[in-house]
Tab-separated table of N, CA and C in Angstrom:
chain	number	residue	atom	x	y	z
A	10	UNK	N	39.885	1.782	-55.265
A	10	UNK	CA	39.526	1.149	-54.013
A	10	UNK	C	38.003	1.090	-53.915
A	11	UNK	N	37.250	-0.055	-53.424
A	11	UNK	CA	36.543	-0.308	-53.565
A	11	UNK	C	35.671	0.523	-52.221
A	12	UNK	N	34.429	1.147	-52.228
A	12	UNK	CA	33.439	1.879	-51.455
A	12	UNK	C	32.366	0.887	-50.819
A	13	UNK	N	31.899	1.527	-50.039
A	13	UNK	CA	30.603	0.900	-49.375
A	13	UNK	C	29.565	1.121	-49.901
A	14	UNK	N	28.486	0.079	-50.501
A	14	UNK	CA	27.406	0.897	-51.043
A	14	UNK	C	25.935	0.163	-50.603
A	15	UNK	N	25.318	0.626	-50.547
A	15	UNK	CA	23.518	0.182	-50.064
A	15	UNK	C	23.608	-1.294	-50.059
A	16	UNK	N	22.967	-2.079	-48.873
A	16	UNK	CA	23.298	-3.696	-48.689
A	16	UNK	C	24.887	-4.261	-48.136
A	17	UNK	N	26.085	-3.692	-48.659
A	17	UNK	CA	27.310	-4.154	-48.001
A	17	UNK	C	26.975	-4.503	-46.682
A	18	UNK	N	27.905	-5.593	-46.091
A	18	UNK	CA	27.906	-5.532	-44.687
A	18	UNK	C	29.363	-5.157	-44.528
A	19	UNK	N	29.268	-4.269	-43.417
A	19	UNK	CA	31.063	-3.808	-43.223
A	19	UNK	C	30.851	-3.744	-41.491
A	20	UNK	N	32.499	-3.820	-41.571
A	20	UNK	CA	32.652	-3.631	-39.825
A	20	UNK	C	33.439	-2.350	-39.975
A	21	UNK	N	32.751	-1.744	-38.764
A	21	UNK	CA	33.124	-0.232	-38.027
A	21	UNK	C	33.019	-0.266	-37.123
A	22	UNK	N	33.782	0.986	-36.559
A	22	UNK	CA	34.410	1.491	-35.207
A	22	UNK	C	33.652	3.056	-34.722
A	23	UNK	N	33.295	3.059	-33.593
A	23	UNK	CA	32.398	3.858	-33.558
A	23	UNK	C	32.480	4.929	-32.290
A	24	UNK	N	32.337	6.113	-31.597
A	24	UNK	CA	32.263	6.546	-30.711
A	24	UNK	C	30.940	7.590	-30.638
A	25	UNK	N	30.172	7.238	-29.750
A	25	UNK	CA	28.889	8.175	-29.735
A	25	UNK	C	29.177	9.034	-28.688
A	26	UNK	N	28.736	10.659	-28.744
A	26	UNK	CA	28.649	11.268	-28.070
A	26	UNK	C	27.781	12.300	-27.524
A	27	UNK	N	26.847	11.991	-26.595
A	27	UNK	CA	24.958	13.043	-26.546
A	27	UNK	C	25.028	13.713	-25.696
A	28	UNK	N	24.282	14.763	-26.484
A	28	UNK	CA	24.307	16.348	-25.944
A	28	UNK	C	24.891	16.852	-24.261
A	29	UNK	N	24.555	15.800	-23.210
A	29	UNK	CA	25.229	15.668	-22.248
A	29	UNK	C	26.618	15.998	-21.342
A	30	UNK	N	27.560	15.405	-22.791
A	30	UNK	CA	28.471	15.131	-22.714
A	30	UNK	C	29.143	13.350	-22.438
A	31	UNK	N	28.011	13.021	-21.953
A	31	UNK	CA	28.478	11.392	-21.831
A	31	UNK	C	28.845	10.626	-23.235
A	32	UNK	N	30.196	9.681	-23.369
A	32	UNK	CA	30.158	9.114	-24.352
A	32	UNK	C	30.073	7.483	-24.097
A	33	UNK	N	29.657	7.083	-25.641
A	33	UNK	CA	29.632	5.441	-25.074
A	33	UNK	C	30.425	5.429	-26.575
A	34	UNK	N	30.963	4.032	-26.862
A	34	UNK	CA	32.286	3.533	-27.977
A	34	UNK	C	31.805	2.081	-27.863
A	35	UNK	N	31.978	1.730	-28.981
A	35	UNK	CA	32.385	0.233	-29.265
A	35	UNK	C	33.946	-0.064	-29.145
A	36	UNK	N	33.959	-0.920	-28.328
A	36	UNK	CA	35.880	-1.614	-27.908
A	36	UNK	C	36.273	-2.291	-29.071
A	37	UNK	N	35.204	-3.496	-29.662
A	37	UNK	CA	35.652	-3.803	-31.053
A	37	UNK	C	34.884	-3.871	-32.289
A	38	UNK	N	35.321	-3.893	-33.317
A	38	UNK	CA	34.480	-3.268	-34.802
A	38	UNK	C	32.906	-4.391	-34.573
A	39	UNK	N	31.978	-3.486	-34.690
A	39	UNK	CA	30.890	-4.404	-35.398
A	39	UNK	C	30.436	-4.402	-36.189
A	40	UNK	N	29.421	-5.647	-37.034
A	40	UNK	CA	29.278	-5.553	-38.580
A	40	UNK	C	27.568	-4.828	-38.242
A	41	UNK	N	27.511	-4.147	-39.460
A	41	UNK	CA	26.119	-3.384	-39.666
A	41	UNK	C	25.902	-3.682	-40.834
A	42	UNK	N	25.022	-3.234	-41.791
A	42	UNK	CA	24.695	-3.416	-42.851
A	42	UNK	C	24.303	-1.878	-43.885
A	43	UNK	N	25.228	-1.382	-45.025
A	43	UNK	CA	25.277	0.109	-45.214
A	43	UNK	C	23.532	-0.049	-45.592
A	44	UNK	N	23.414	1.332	-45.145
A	44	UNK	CA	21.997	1.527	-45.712
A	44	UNK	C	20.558	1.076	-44.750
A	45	UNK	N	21.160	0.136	-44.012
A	45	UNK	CA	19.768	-0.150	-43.058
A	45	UNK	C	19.793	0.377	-41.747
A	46	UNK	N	18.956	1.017	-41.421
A	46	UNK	CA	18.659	1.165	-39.973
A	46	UNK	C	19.140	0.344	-38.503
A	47	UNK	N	20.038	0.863	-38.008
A	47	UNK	CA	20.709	0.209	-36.548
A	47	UNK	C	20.024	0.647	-35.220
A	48	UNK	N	19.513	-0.130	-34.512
A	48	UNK	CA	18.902	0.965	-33.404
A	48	UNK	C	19.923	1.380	-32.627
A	49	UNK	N	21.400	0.614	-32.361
A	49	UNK	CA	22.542	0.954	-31.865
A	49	UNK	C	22.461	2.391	-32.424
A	50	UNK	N	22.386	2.647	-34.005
A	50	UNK	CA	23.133	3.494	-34.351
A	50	UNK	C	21.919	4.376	-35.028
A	51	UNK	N	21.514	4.942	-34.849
A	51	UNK	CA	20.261	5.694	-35.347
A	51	UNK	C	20.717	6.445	-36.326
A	52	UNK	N	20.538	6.640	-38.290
A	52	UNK	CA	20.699	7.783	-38.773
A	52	UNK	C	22.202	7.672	-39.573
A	53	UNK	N	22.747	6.356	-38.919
A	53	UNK	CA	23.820	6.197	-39.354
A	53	UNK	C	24.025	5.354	-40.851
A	54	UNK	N	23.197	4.630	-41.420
A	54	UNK	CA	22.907	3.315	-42.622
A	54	UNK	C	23.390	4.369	-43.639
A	55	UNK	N	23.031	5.419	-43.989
A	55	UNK	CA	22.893	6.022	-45.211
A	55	UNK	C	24.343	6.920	-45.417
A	56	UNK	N	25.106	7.131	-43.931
A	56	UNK	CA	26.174	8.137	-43.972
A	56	UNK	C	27.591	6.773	-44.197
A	57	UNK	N	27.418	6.167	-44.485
A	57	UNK	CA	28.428	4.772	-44.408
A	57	UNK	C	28.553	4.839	-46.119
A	58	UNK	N	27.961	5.261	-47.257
A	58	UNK	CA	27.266	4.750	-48.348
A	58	UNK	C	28.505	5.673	-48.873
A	59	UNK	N	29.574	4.973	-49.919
A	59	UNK	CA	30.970	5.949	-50.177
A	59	UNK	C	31.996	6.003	-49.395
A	60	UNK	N	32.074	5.337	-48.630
A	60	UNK	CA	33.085	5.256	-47.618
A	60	UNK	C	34.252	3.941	-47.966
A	61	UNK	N	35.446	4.451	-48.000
A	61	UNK	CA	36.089	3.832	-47.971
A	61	UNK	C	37.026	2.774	-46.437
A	62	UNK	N	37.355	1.719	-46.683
A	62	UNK	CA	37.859	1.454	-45.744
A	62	UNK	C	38.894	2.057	-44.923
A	63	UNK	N	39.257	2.615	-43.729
A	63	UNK	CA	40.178	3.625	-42.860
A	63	UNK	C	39.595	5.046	-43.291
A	64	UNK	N	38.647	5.082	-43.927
A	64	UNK	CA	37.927	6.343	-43.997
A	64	UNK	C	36.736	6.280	-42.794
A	65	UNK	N	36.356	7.829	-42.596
A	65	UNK	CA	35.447	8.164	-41.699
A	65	UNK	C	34.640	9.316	-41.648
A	66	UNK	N	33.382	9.498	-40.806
A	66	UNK	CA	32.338	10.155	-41.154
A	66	UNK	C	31.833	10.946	-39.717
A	67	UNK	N	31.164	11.909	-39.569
A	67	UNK	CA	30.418	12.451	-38.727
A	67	UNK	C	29.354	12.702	-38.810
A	68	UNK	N	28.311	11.513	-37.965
A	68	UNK	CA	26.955	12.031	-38.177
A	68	UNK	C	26.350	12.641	-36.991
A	69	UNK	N	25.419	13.773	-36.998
A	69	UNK	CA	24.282	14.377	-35.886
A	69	UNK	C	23.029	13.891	-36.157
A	70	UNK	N	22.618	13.375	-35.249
A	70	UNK	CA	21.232	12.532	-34.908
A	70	UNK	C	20.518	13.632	-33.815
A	71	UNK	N	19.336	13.719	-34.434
A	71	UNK	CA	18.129	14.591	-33.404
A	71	UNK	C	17.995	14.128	-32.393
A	72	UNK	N	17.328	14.982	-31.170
A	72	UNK	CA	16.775	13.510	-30.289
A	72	UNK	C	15.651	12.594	-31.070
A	73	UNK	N	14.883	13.494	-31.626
A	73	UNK	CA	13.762	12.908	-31.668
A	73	UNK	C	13.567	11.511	-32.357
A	74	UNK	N	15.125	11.188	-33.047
A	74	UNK	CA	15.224	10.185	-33.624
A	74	UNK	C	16.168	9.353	-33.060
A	75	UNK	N	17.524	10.458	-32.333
A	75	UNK	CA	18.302	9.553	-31.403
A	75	UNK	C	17.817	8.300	-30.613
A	76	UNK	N	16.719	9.091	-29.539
A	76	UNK	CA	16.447	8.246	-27.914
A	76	UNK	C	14.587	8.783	-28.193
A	77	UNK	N	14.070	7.997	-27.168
A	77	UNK	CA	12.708	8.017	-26.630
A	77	UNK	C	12.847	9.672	-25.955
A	78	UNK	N	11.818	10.161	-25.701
A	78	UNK	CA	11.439	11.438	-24.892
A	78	UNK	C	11.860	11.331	-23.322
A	79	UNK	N	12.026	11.386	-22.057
A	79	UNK	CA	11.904	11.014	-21.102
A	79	UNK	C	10.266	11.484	-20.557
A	80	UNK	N	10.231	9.784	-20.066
A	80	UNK	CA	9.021	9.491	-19.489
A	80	UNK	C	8.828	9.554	-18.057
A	81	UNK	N	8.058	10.715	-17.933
A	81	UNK	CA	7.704	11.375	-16.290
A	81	UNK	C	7.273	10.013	-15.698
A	82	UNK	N	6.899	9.350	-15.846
A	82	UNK	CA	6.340	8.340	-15.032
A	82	UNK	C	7.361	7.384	-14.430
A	83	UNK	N	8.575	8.006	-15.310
A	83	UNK	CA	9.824	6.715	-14.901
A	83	UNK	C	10.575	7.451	-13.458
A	84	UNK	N	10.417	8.991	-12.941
A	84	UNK	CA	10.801	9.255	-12.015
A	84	UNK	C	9.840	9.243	-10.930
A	85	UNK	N	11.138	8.324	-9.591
A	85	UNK	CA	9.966	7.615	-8.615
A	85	UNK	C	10.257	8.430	-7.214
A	86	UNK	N	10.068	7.723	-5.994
A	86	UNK	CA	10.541	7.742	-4.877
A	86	UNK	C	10.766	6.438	-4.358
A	87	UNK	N	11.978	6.825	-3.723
A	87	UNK	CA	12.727	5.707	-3.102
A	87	UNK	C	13.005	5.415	-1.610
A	88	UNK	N	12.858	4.630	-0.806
A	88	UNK	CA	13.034	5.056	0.508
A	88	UNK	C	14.529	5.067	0.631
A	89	UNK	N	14.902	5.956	1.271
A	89	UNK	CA	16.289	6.164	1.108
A	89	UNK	C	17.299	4.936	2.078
A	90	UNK	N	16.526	3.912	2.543
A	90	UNK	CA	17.040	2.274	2.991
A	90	UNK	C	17.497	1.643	2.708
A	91	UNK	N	17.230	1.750	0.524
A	91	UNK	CA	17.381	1.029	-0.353
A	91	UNK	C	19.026	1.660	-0.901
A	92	UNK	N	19.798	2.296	-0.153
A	92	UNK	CA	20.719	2.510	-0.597
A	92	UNK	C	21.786	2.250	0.947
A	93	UNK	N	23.071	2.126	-0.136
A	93	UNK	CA	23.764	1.975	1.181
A	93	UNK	C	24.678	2.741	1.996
A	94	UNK	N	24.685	2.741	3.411
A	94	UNK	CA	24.489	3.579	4.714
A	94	UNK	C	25.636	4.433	4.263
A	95	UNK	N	26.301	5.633	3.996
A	95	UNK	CA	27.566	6.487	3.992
A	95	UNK	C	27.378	6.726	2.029
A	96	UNK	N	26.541	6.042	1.290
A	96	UNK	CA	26.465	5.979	-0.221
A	96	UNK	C	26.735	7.684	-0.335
A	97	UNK	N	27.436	8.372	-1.299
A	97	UNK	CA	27.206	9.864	-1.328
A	97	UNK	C	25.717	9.814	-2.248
A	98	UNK	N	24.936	10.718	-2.230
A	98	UNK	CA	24.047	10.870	-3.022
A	98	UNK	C	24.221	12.032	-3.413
A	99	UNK	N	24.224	12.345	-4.242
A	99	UNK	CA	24.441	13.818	-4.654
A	99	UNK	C	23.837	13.983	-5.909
A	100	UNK	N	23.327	15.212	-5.775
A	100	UNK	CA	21.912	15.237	-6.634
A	100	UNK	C	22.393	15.509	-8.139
A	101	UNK	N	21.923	15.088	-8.975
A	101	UNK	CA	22.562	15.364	-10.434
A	101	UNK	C	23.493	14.279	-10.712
A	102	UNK	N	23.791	13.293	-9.945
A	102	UNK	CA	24.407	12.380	-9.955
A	102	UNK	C	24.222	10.903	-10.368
A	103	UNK	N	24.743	9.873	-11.436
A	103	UNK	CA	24.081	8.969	-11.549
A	103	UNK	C	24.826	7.635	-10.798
A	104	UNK	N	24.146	6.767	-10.330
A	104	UNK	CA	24.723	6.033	-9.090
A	104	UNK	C	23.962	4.071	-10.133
A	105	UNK	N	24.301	3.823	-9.623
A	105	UNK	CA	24.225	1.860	-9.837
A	105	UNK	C	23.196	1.837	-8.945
A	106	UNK	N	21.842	1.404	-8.757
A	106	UNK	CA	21.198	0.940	-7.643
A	106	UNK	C	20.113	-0.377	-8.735
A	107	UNK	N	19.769	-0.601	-7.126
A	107	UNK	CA	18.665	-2.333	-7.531
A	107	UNK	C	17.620	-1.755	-7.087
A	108	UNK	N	16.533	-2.609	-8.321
A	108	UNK	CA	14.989	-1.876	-8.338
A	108	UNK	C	14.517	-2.957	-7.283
A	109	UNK	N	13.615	-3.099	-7.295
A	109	UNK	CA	12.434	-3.871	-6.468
A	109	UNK	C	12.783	-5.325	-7.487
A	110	UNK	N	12.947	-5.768	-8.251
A	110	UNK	CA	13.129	-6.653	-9.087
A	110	UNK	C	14.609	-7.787	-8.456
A	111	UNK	N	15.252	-6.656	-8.220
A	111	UNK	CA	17.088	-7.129	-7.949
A	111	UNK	C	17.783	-6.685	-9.071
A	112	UNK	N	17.264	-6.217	-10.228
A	112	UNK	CA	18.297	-5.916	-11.765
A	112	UNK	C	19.194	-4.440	-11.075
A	113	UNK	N	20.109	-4.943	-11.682
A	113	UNK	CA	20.876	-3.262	-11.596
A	113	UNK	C	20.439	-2.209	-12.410
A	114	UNK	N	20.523	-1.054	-12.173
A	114	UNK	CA	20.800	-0.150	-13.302
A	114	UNK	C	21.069	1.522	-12.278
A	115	UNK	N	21.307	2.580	-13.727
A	115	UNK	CA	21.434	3.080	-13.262
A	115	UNK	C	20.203	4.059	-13.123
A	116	UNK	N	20.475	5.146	-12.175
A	116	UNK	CA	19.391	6.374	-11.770
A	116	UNK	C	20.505	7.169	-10.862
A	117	UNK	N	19.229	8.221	-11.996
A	117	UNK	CA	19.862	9.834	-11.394
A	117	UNK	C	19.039	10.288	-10.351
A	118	UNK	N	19.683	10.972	-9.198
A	118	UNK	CA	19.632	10.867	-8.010
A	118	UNK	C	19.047	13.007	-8.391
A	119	UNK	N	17.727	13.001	-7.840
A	119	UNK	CA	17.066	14.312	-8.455
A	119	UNK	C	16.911	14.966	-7.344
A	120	UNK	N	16.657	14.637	-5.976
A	120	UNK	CA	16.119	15.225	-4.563
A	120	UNK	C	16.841	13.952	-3.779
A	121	UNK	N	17.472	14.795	-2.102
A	121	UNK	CA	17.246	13.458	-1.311
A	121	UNK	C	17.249	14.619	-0.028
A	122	UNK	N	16.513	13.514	0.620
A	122	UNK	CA	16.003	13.762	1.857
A	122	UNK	C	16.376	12.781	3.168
A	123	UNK	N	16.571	13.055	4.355
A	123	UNK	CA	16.461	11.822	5.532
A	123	UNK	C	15.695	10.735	5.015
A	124	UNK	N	14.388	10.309	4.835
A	124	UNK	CA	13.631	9.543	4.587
A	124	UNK	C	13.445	8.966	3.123
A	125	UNK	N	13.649	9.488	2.295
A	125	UNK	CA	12.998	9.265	0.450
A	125	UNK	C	14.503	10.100	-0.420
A	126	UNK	N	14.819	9.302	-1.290
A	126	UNK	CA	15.322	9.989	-2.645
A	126	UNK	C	14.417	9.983	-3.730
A	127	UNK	N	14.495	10.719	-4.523
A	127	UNK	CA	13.992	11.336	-5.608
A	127	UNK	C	14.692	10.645	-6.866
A	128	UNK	N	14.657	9.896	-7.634
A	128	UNK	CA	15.420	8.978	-8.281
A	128	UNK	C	14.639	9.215	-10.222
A	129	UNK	N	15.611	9.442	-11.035
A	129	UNK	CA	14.938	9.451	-12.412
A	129	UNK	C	15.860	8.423	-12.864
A	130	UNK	N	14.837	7.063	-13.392
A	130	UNK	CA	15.101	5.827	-13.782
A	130	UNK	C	14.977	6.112	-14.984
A	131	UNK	N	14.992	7.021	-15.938
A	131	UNK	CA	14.795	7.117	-17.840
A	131	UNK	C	16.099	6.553	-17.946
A	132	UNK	N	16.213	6.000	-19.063
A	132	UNK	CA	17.620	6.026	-19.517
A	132	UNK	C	18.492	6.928	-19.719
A	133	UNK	N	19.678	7.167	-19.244
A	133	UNK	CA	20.670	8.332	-19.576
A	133	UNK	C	20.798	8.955	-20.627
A	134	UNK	N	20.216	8.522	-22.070
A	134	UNK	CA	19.842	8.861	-23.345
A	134	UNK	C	18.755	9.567	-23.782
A	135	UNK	N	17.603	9.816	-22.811
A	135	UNK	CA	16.279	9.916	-22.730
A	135	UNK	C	16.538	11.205	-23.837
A	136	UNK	N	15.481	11.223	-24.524
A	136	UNK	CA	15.293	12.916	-25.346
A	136	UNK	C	16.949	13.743	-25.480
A	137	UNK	N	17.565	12.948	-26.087
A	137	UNK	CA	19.124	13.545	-26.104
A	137	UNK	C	19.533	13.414	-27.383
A	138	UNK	N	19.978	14.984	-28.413
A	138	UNK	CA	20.519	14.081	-29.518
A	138	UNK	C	22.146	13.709	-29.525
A	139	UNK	N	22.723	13.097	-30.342
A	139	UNK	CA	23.935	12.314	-30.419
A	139	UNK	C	24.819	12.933	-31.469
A	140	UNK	N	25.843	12.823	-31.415
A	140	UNK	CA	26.980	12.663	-32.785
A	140	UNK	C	28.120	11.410	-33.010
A	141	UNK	N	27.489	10.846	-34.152
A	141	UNK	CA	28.442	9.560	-33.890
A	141	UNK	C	29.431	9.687	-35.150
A	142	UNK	N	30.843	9.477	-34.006
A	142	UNK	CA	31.986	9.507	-34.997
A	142	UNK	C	31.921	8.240	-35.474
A	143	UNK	N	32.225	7.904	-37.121
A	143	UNK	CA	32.394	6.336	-37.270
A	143	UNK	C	33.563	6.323	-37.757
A	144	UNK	N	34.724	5.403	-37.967
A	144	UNK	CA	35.154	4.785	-38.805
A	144	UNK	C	34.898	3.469	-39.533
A	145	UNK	N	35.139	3.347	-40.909
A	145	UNK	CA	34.682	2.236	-41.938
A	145	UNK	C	35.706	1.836	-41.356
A	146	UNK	N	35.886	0.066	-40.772
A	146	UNK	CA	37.104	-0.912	-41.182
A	146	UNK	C	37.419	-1.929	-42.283
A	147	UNK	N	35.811	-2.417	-42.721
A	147	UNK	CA	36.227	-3.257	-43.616
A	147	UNK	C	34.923	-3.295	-44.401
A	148	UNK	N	34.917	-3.843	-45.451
A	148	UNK	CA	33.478	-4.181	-46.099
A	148	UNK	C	34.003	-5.625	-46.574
A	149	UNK	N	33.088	-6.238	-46.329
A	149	UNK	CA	32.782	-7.954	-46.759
A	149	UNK	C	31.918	-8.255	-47.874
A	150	UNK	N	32.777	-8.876	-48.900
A	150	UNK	CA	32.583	-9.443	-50.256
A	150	UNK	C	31.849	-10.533	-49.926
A	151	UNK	N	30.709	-10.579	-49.775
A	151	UNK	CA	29.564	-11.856	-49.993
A	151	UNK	C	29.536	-12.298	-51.481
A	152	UNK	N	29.713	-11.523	-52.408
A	152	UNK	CA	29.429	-11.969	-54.278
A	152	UNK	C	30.737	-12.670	-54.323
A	153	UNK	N	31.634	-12.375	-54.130
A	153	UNK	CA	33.402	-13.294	-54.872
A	153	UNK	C	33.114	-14.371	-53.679
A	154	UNK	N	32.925	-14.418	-52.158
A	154	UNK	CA	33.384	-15.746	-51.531
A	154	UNK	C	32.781	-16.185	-51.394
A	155	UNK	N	31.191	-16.160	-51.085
A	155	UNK	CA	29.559	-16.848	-51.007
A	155	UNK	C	29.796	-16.576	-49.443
A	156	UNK	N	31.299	-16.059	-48.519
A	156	UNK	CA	30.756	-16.285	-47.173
A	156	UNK	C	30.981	-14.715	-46.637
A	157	UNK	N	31.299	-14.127	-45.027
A	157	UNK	CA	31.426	-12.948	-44.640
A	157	UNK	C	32.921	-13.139	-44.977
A	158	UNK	N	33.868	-12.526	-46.022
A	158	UNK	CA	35.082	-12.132	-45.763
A	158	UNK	C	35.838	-10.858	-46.117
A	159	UNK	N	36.475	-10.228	-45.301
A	159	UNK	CA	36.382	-8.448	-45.228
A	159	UNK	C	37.372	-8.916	-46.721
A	160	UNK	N	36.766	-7.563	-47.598
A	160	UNK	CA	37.501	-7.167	-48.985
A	160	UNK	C	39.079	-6.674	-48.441
């Protein structure tokens, strides 16, 4: 049976899980390329390399290579207006809110008060390392068909 090796493009299935406890998954396979760097997937190019198809791997990613550091400057104050009237806020908690912009996202809710919340806008990933379960699904023969078709 044929392996994955440096350059293949293959589709895999994936579930990440950081130090947290929060996980994020891909719903359906995506193609990567063995051996190159994913920013999806940090650390992962080189652990794909020998893998057979319905075979699978466990990699640990640092933070320092996982995610960015969290950046003090990204936690703000908010007037607490900007949320809505009965919202629970509860501290340690991450909630959906709109910046000054209108974009959604999320923030963790750090202090709240009558007047101001305390809000850390880093990404939920910030300085966190990861373990990503993969499974190989397929590797695609570019040399036999000239196009993407899984071996």
């Amino acid at each position: 049976m044929r392996t994955a090796q440096p350059g293949d493009r293959v589709r895999i299935r994936y579930v990440k899980r950081f130090d947290d406890g929060s996980v994020a998954s891909c719903r359906a396979p995506v193609e990567v390329t063995v051996g190159v760097s994913d920013p999806r997937l940090p650390g992962l190019g080189q652990a794909l390399v020998g893998l057979a198809p319905g075979a699978g791997a466990t990699v640990r990613v640092s933070s320092d290579v996982a995610s960015a550091p969290p950046d003090p400057t990204r936690v703000r104050r908010w007037a607490r207006s900007r949320f809505p009237q009965g919202q629970g806020l509860a501290v340690g908690k991450w909630i959906r809110a709109s910046d000054r912009q209108g974009r959604t996202r999320f923030v963790r809710i750090l202090k709240v008060n009558d007047e101001t919340v305390l809000v850390d806008t880093n990404r939920r990933c910030a300085g966190q390392g990861l373990k990503i379960d993969v499974e190989l699904v397929s590797i695609y023969d570019t040399a036999l068909h000239g196009d993407s078709r899984p071996v």
